[in-house]
Amino acid sequence: MELNVYKLDGSQSSEKVTLPSDIFEVEPNQHLIYMAVRTYLSNQRQGTAKTKQRAEVRGGGKKPFRQKGTGGARRGTNRSPLMPGGGNIHGPKPHTYKLGLPKKAARLARKSALSMKAKENQIMIVEDFSFDAPKTSQLNNILKALKLDSTKTLLLLGGKNDNVYKSGRNMPKCSVIISDLAATYELLDNKMIVMQKSAVDSLCKSLS
């Protein structure tokens, strides 16, 4: 598969990039995609939710009312889950939600996601660029020139570039990440994938 390389002003250059078929033209494995997305989302959870049980809430030292003669159910403590201000029954406790996925399965899931995007013509290659300082307006101007300023876009960088990364950090419809770190969920969660020319090589190397 060959794609044209676009300039930063939105015009199409004469240069083309060949995308390897073993990465961008594989048969998508829907189950592996599901597993990769589930693993990613589960690993984002903090797992710190906690409610107090009857042994942890304040109070409860004195019997609320006498055992017999009131006509109501007997009570030995006001910490009972049935009482206002009582403990919680089977509430959440802090625990880890971390899941794992075999490396081979994770690679195939990413290949499947990239192949789906390539088939739907949702991958664009741009020439490499960098900024002297973090500047959101500069990155926004590039996306405007590419007619992607109103489209949810994932920008894949060829390597570490703090100024470009920080420029897109507060843009609601643009995510910036180094290409070999992009997860399956991030590839599918964005409508368009914009790759720097150098990002193609680093991405292919990480998936080979």
C-alpha positions as YAML, in Angstrom:
chain: A
units: angstrom
residues:
- id: 1
  name: MET
  ca: [0.00, 0.00, 0.00]
- id: 2
  name: GLU
  ca: [1.33, 3.42, -1.01]
- id: 3
  name: LEU
  ca: [0.31, 6.73, 0.56]
- id: 4
  name: ASN
  ca: [1.17, 10.26, -0.46]
- id: 5
  name: VAL
  ca: [3.17, 12.45, 1.90]
- id: 6
  name: TYR
  ca: [1.52, 15.77, 2.70]
- id: 7
  name: LYS
  ca: [3.31, 19.03, 3.42]
- id: 8
  name: LEU
  ca: [2.51, 21.12, 6.48]
- id: 9
  name: ASP
  ca: [0.57, 23.60, 4.34]
- id: 10
  name: GLY
  ca: [-1.85, 20.83, 3.37]
- id: 11
  name: SER
  ca: [-0.54, 20.37, -0.16]
- id: 12
  name: GLN
  ca: [0.42, 16.97, -1.51]
- id: 13
  name: SER
  ca: [4.10, 16.36, -2.20]
- id: 14
  name: SER
  ca: [5.49, 14.13, -4.93]
- id: 15
  name: GLU
  ca: [6.88, 11.76, -2.31]
- id: 16
  name: LYS
  ca: [5.17, 8.48, -1.47]
- id: 17
  name: VAL
  ca: [5.56, 6.05, 1.44]
- id: 18
  name: THR
  ca: [5.04, 2.31, 1.12]
- id: 19
  name: LEU
  ca: [3.24, 0.72, 4.05]
- id: 20
  name: PRO
  ca: [4.15, -2.96, 4.60]
- id: 21
  name: SER
  ca: [1.30, -5.34, 3.87]
- id: 22
  name: ASP
  ca: [2.10, -7.58, 6.86]
- id: 23
  name: ILE
  ca: [1.16, -4.67, 9.16]
- id: 24
  name: PHE
  ca: [-1.38, -2.56, 7.29]
- id: 25
  name: GLU
  ca: [-3.18, -5.23, 5.26]
- id: 26
  name: VAL
  ca: [-3.76, -8.11, 7.67]
- id: 27
  name: GLU
  ca: [-7.13, -9.73, 8.34]
- id: 28
  name: PRO
  ca: [-8.43, -7.98, 11.50]
- id: 29
  name: ASN
  ca: [-8.80, -10.25, 14.52]
- id: 30
  name: GLN
  ca: [-11.85, -8.84, 16.31]
- id: 31
  name: HIS
  ca: [-11.40, -10.94, 19.45]
- id: 32
  name: LEU
  ca: [-7.81, -9.78, 19.96]
- id: 33
  name: ILE
  ca: [-8.93, -6.19, 19.44]
- id: 34
  name: TYR
  ca: [-11.57, -6.70, 22.13]
- id: 35
  name: MET
  ca: [-8.99, -8.18, 24.50]
- id: 36
  name: ALA
  ca: [-6.50, -5.36, 23.87]
- id: 37
  name: VAL
  ca: [-9.12, -2.64, 24.41]
- id: 38
  name: ARG
  ca: [-10.44, -4.35, 27.55]
- id: 39
  name: THR
  ca: [-6.91, -4.66, 28.93]
- id: 40
  name: TYR
  ca: [-6.11, -1.00, 28.18]
- id: 41
  name: LEU
  ca: [-9.29, 0.36, 29.78]
- id: 42
  name: SER
  ca: [-9.01, -1.92, 32.80]
- id: 43
  name: ASN
  ca: [-5.42, -0.80, 33.41]
- id: 44
  name: GLN
  ca: [-6.56, 2.84, 33.48]
- id: 45
  name: ARG
  ca: [-8.62, 2.21, 36.62]
- id: 46
  name: GLN
  ca: [-7.17, 3.33, 39.94]
- id: 47
  name: GLY
  ca: [-9.00, 0.74, 42.02]
- id: 48
  name: THR
  ca: [-9.17, 3.02, 45.07]
- id: 49
  name: ALA
  ca: [-12.97, 2.99, 45.59]
- id: 50
  name: LYS
  ca: [-13.80, 2.21, 49.22]
- id: 51
  name: THR
  ca: [-16.85, 2.35, 51.49]
- id: 52
  name: LYS
  ca: [-16.99, 1.79, 55.24]
- id: 53
  name: GLN
  ca: [-18.47, -1.42, 56.55]
- id: 54
  name: ARG
  ca: [-20.31, -1.79, 59.86]
- id: 55
  name: ALA
  ca: [-17.06, -2.35, 61.75]
- id: 56
  name: GLU
  ca: [-15.55, 0.88, 60.39]
- id: 57
  name: VAL
  ca: [-18.31, 3.50, 60.78]
- id: 58
  name: ARG
  ca: [-18.45, 5.77, 63.81]
- id: 59
  name: GLY
  ca: [-20.71, 5.03, 66.76]
- id: 60
  name: GLY
  ca: [-22.54, 1.89, 67.78]
- id: 61
  name: GLY
  ca: [-21.38, 1.48, 71.34]
- id: 62
  name: LYS
  ca: [-24.80, 1.72, 72.93]
- id: 63
  name: LYS
  ca: [-27.91, -0.32, 72.19]
- id: 64
  name: PRO
  ca: [-30.25, 2.16, 70.40]
- id: 65
  name: PHE
  ca: [-33.41, 1.08, 72.24]
- id: 66
  name: ARG
  ca: [-34.61, -1.71, 74.48]
- id: 67
  name: GLN
  ca: [-34.92, -5.24, 73.22]
- id: 68
  name: LYS
  ca: [-38.66, -5.75, 73.77]
- id: 69
  name: GLY
  ca: [-41.80, -3.68, 73.99]
- id: 70
  name: THR
  ca: [-41.26, -1.18, 71.15]
- id: 71
  name: GLY
  ca: [-43.04, -3.19, 68.47]
- id: 72
  name: GLY
  ca: [-40.08, -2.73, 66.14]
- id: 73
  name: ALA
  ca: [-37.27, -4.99, 65.06]
- id: 74
  name: ARG
  ca: [-34.58, -5.52, 67.67]
- id: 75
  name: ARG
  ca: [-31.37, -3.52, 67.33]
- id: 76
  name: GLY
  ca: [-28.05, -4.03, 69.07]
- id: 77
  name: THR
  ca: [-26.12, -1.22, 67.38]
- id: 78
  name: ASN
  ca: [-26.75, 1.78, 65.19]
- id: 79
  name: ARG
  ca: [-23.90, 0.65, 62.92]
- id: 80
  name: SER
  ca: [-26.26, -1.88, 61.29]
- id: 81
  name: PRO
  ca: [-26.45, -1.51, 57.50]
- id: 82
  name: LEU
  ca: [-30.24, -1.17, 57.91]
- id: 83
  name: MET
  ca: [-29.88, 1.99, 60.03]
- id: 84
  name: PRO
  ca: [-29.27, 5.53, 58.73]
- id: 85
  name: GLY
  ca: [-25.55, 6.20, 58.98]
- id: 86
  name: GLY
  ca: [-24.79, 2.51, 59.29]
- id: 87
  name: GLY
  ca: [-22.16, 0.54, 57.45]
- id: 88
  name: ASN
  ca: [-22.30, -0.45, 53.81]
- id: 89
  name: ILE
  ca: [-23.11, -4.01, 52.74]
- id: 90
  name: HIS
  ca: [-20.65, -5.58, 50.27]
- id: 91
  name: GLY
  ca: [-19.22, -2.19, 49.29]
- id: 92
  name: PRO
  ca: [-16.18, -1.75, 47.05]
- id: 93
  name: LYS
  ca: [-12.71, -2.35, 48.46]
- id: 94
  name: PRO
  ca: [-9.39, -1.14, 47.02]
- id: 95
  name: HIS
  ca: [-7.94, -3.69, 44.63]
- id: 96
  name: THR
  ca: [-6.03, -3.80, 41.37]
- id: 97
  name: TYR
  ca: [-7.78, -4.11, 38.01]
- id: 98
  name: LYS
  ca: [-4.53, -4.71, 36.14]
- id: 99
  name: LEU
  ca: [-4.75, -7.17, 33.25]
- id: 100
  name: GLY
  ca: [-2.07, -8.53, 30.97]
- id: 101
  name: LEU
  ca: [-1.91, -9.51, 27.31]
- id: 102
  name: PRO
  ca: [0.77, -11.63, 25.60]
- id: 103
  name: LYS
  ca: [3.14, -9.53, 23.47]
- id: 104
  name: LYS
  ca: [2.34, -11.50, 20.33]
- id: 105
  name: ALA
  ca: [-1.40, -10.96, 20.84]
- id: 106
  name: ALA
  ca: [-0.89, -7.25, 21.56]
- id: 107
  name: ARG
  ca: [1.13, -6.82, 18.35]
- id: 108
  name: LEU
  ca: [-1.50, -8.61, 16.27]
- id: 109
  name: ALA
  ca: [-4.24, -6.45, 17.82]
- id: 110
  name: ARG
  ca: [-2.35, -3.28, 16.85]
- id: 111
  name: LYS
  ca: [-1.80, -4.62, 13.33]
- id: 112
  name: SER
  ca: [-5.52, -5.37, 13.09]
- id: 113
  name: ALA
  ca: [-6.40, -1.83, 14.19]
- id: 114
  name: LEU
  ca: [-3.96, -0.27, 11.69]
- id: 115
  name: SER
  ca: [-5.28, -2.50, 8.89]
- id: 116
  name: MET
  ca: [-8.85, -1.41, 9.65]
- id: 117
  name: LYS
  ca: [-7.82, 2.24, 9.56]
- id: 118
  name: ALA
  ca: [-5.88, 1.78, 6.32]
- id: 119
  name: LYS
  ca: [-8.81, 0.02, 4.68]
- id: 120
  name: GLU
  ca: [-11.09, 2.93, 5.61]
- id: 121
  name: ASN
  ca: [-8.56, 5.51, 4.28]
- id: 122
  name: GLN
  ca: [-8.14, 6.99, 7.75]
- id: 123
  name: ILE
  ca: [-4.34, 7.16, 7.75]
- id: 124
  name: MET
  ca: [-2.41, 10.20, 6.54]
- id: 125
  name: ILE
  ca: [1.37, 10.72, 6.26]
- id: 126
  name: VAL
  ca: [2.91, 14.17, 6.80]
- id: 127
  name: GLU
  ca: [6.48, 15.35, 6.57]
- id: 128
  name: ASP
  ca: [8.48, 15.49, 9.80]
- id: 129
  name: PHE
  ca: [8.24, 18.68, 11.82]
- id: 130
  name: SER
  ca: [9.21, 20.07, 15.21]
- id: 131
  name: PHE
  ca: [8.67, 23.30, 17.13]
- id: 132
  name: ASP
  ca: [11.18, 25.56, 18.87]
- id: 133
  name: ALA
  ca: [8.79, 25.89, 21.81]
- id: 134
  name: PRO
  ca: [5.39, 24.45, 22.78]
- id: 135
  name: LYS
  ca: [2.81, 26.32, 20.71]
- id: 136
  name: THR
  ca: [-0.74, 25.03, 20.42]
- id: 137
  name: SER
  ca: [-1.58, 27.51, 17.66]
- id: 138
  name: GLN
  ca: [1.18, 26.12, 15.43]
- id: 139
  name: LEU
  ca: [-0.10, 22.57, 15.70]
- id: 140
  name: ASN
  ca: [-3.67, 23.77, 15.24]
- id: 141
  name: ASN
  ca: [-2.65, 25.60, 12.04]
- id: 142
  name: ILE
  ca: [-1.14, 22.38, 10.66]
- id: 143
  name: LEU
  ca: [-4.34, 20.46, 11.39]
- id: 144
  name: LYS
  ca: [-6.39, 23.25, 9.79]
- id: 145
  name: ALA
  ca: [-4.25, 23.06, 6.65]
- id: 146
  name: LEU
  ca: [-4.87, 19.31, 6.56]
- id: 147
  name: LYS
  ca: [-8.60, 19.96, 7.16]
- id: 148
  name: LEU
  ca: [-8.54, 17.94, 10.36]
- id: 149
  name: ASP
  ca: [-9.07, 20.68, 12.95]
- id: 150
  name: SER
  ca: [-12.63, 19.48, 13.66]
- id: 151
  name: THR
  ca: [-11.82, 15.75, 13.42]
- id: 152
  name: LYS
  ca: [-10.70, 13.60, 16.33]
- id: 153
  name: THR
  ca: [-7.09, 12.97, 15.36]
- id: 154
  name: LEU
  ca: [-4.18, 10.89, 16.65]
- id: 155
  name: LEU
  ca: [-0.77, 12.32, 15.75]
- id: 156
  name: LEU
  ca: [2.01, 9.72, 15.78]
- id: 157
  name: LEU
  ca: [5.55, 11.04, 16.21]
- id: 158
  name: GLY
  ca: [8.70, 9.34, 15.00]
- id: 159
  name: GLY
  ca: [10.46, 9.91, 18.32]
- id: 160
  name: LYS
  ca: [10.44, 11.95, 21.49]
- id: 161
  name: ASN
  ca: [9.48, 15.56, 20.79]
- id: 162
  name: ASP
  ca: [8.40, 17.41, 23.92]
- id: 163
  name: ASN
  ca: [7.48, 20.66, 22.17]
- id: 164
  name: VAL
  ca: [5.07, 18.99, 19.74]
- id: 165
  name: TYR
  ca: [3.66, 16.80, 22.51]
- id: 166
  name: LYS
  ca: [3.02, 19.77, 24.80]
- id: 167
  name: SER
  ca: [1.50, 21.72, 21.92]
- id: 168
  name: GLY
  ca: [-1.27, 19.15, 21.56]
- id: 169
  name: ARG
  ca: [-1.77, 18.43, 25.23]
- id: 170
  name: ASN
  ca: [-4.68, 20.84, 25.68]
- id: 171
  name: MET
  ca: [-6.33, 20.25, 22.29]
- id: 172
  name: PRO
  ca: [-9.61, 18.37, 22.91]
- id: 173
  name: LYS
  ca: [-9.68, 16.68, 19.49]
- id: 174
  name: CYS
  ca: [-6.00, 15.89, 19.07]
- id: 175
  name: SER
  ca: [-3.84, 13.31, 20.85]
- id: 176
  name: VAL
  ca: [-0.07, 13.20, 20.38]
- id: 177
  name: ILE
  ca: [2.00, 10.11, 21.12]
- id: 178
  name: ILE
  ca: [5.19, 8.38, 19.98]
- id: 179
  name: SER
  ca: [4.23, 5.86, 17.31]
- id: 180
  name: ASP
  ca: [5.64, 2.72, 18.95]
- id: 181
  name: LEU
  ca: [3.76, 3.51, 22.19]
- id: 182
  name: ALA
  ca: [0.30, 3.83, 20.63]
- id: 183
  name: ALA
  ca: [-2.15, 1.31, 22.07]
- id: 184
  name: THR
  ca: [-4.88, -0.46, 20.11]
- id: 185
  name: TYR
  ca: [-7.53, 1.56, 21.93]
- id: 186
  name: GLU
  ca: [-5.87, 4.86, 20.97]
- id: 187
  name: LEU
  ca: [-5.59, 3.81, 17.33]
- id: 188
  name: LEU
  ca: [-9.31, 2.99, 17.15]
- id: 189
  name: ASP
  ca: [-10.61, 5.77, 19.40]
- id: 190
  name: ASN
  ca: [-9.60, 8.48, 16.92]
- id: 191
  name: LYS
  ca: [-11.24, 9.09, 13.56]
- id: 192
  name: MET
  ca: [-7.99, 9.92, 11.75]
- id: 193
  name: ILE
  ca: [-4.39, 8.82, 12.26]
- id: 194
  name: VAL
  ca: [-1.74, 11.31, 11.14]
- id: 195
  name: MET
  ca: [1.77, 9.88, 11.04]
- id: 196
  name: GLN
  ca: [5.01, 11.74, 10.64]
- id: 197
  name: LYS
  ca: [7.11, 10.20, 7.90]
- id: 198
  name: SER
  ca: [9.69, 8.99, 10.42]
- id: 199
  name: ALA
  ca: [6.92, 7.45, 12.54]
- id: 200
  name: VAL
  ca: [6.23, 4.85, 9.87]
- id: 201
  name: ASP
  ca: [9.66, 3.24, 10.30]
- id: 202
  name: SER
  ca: [9.58, 3.28, 14.10]
- id: 203
  name: LEU
  ca: [6.05, 1.86, 14.15]
- id: 204
  name: CYS
  ca: [6.91, -0.93, 11.72]
- id: 205
  name: LYS
  ca: [10.05, -1.75, 13.69]
- id: 206
  name: SER
  ca: [8.05, -2.12, 16.92]
- id: 207
  name: LEU
  ca: [5.55, -4.44, 15.22]
- id: 208
  name: SER
  ca: [7.99, -6.59, 13.28]
...
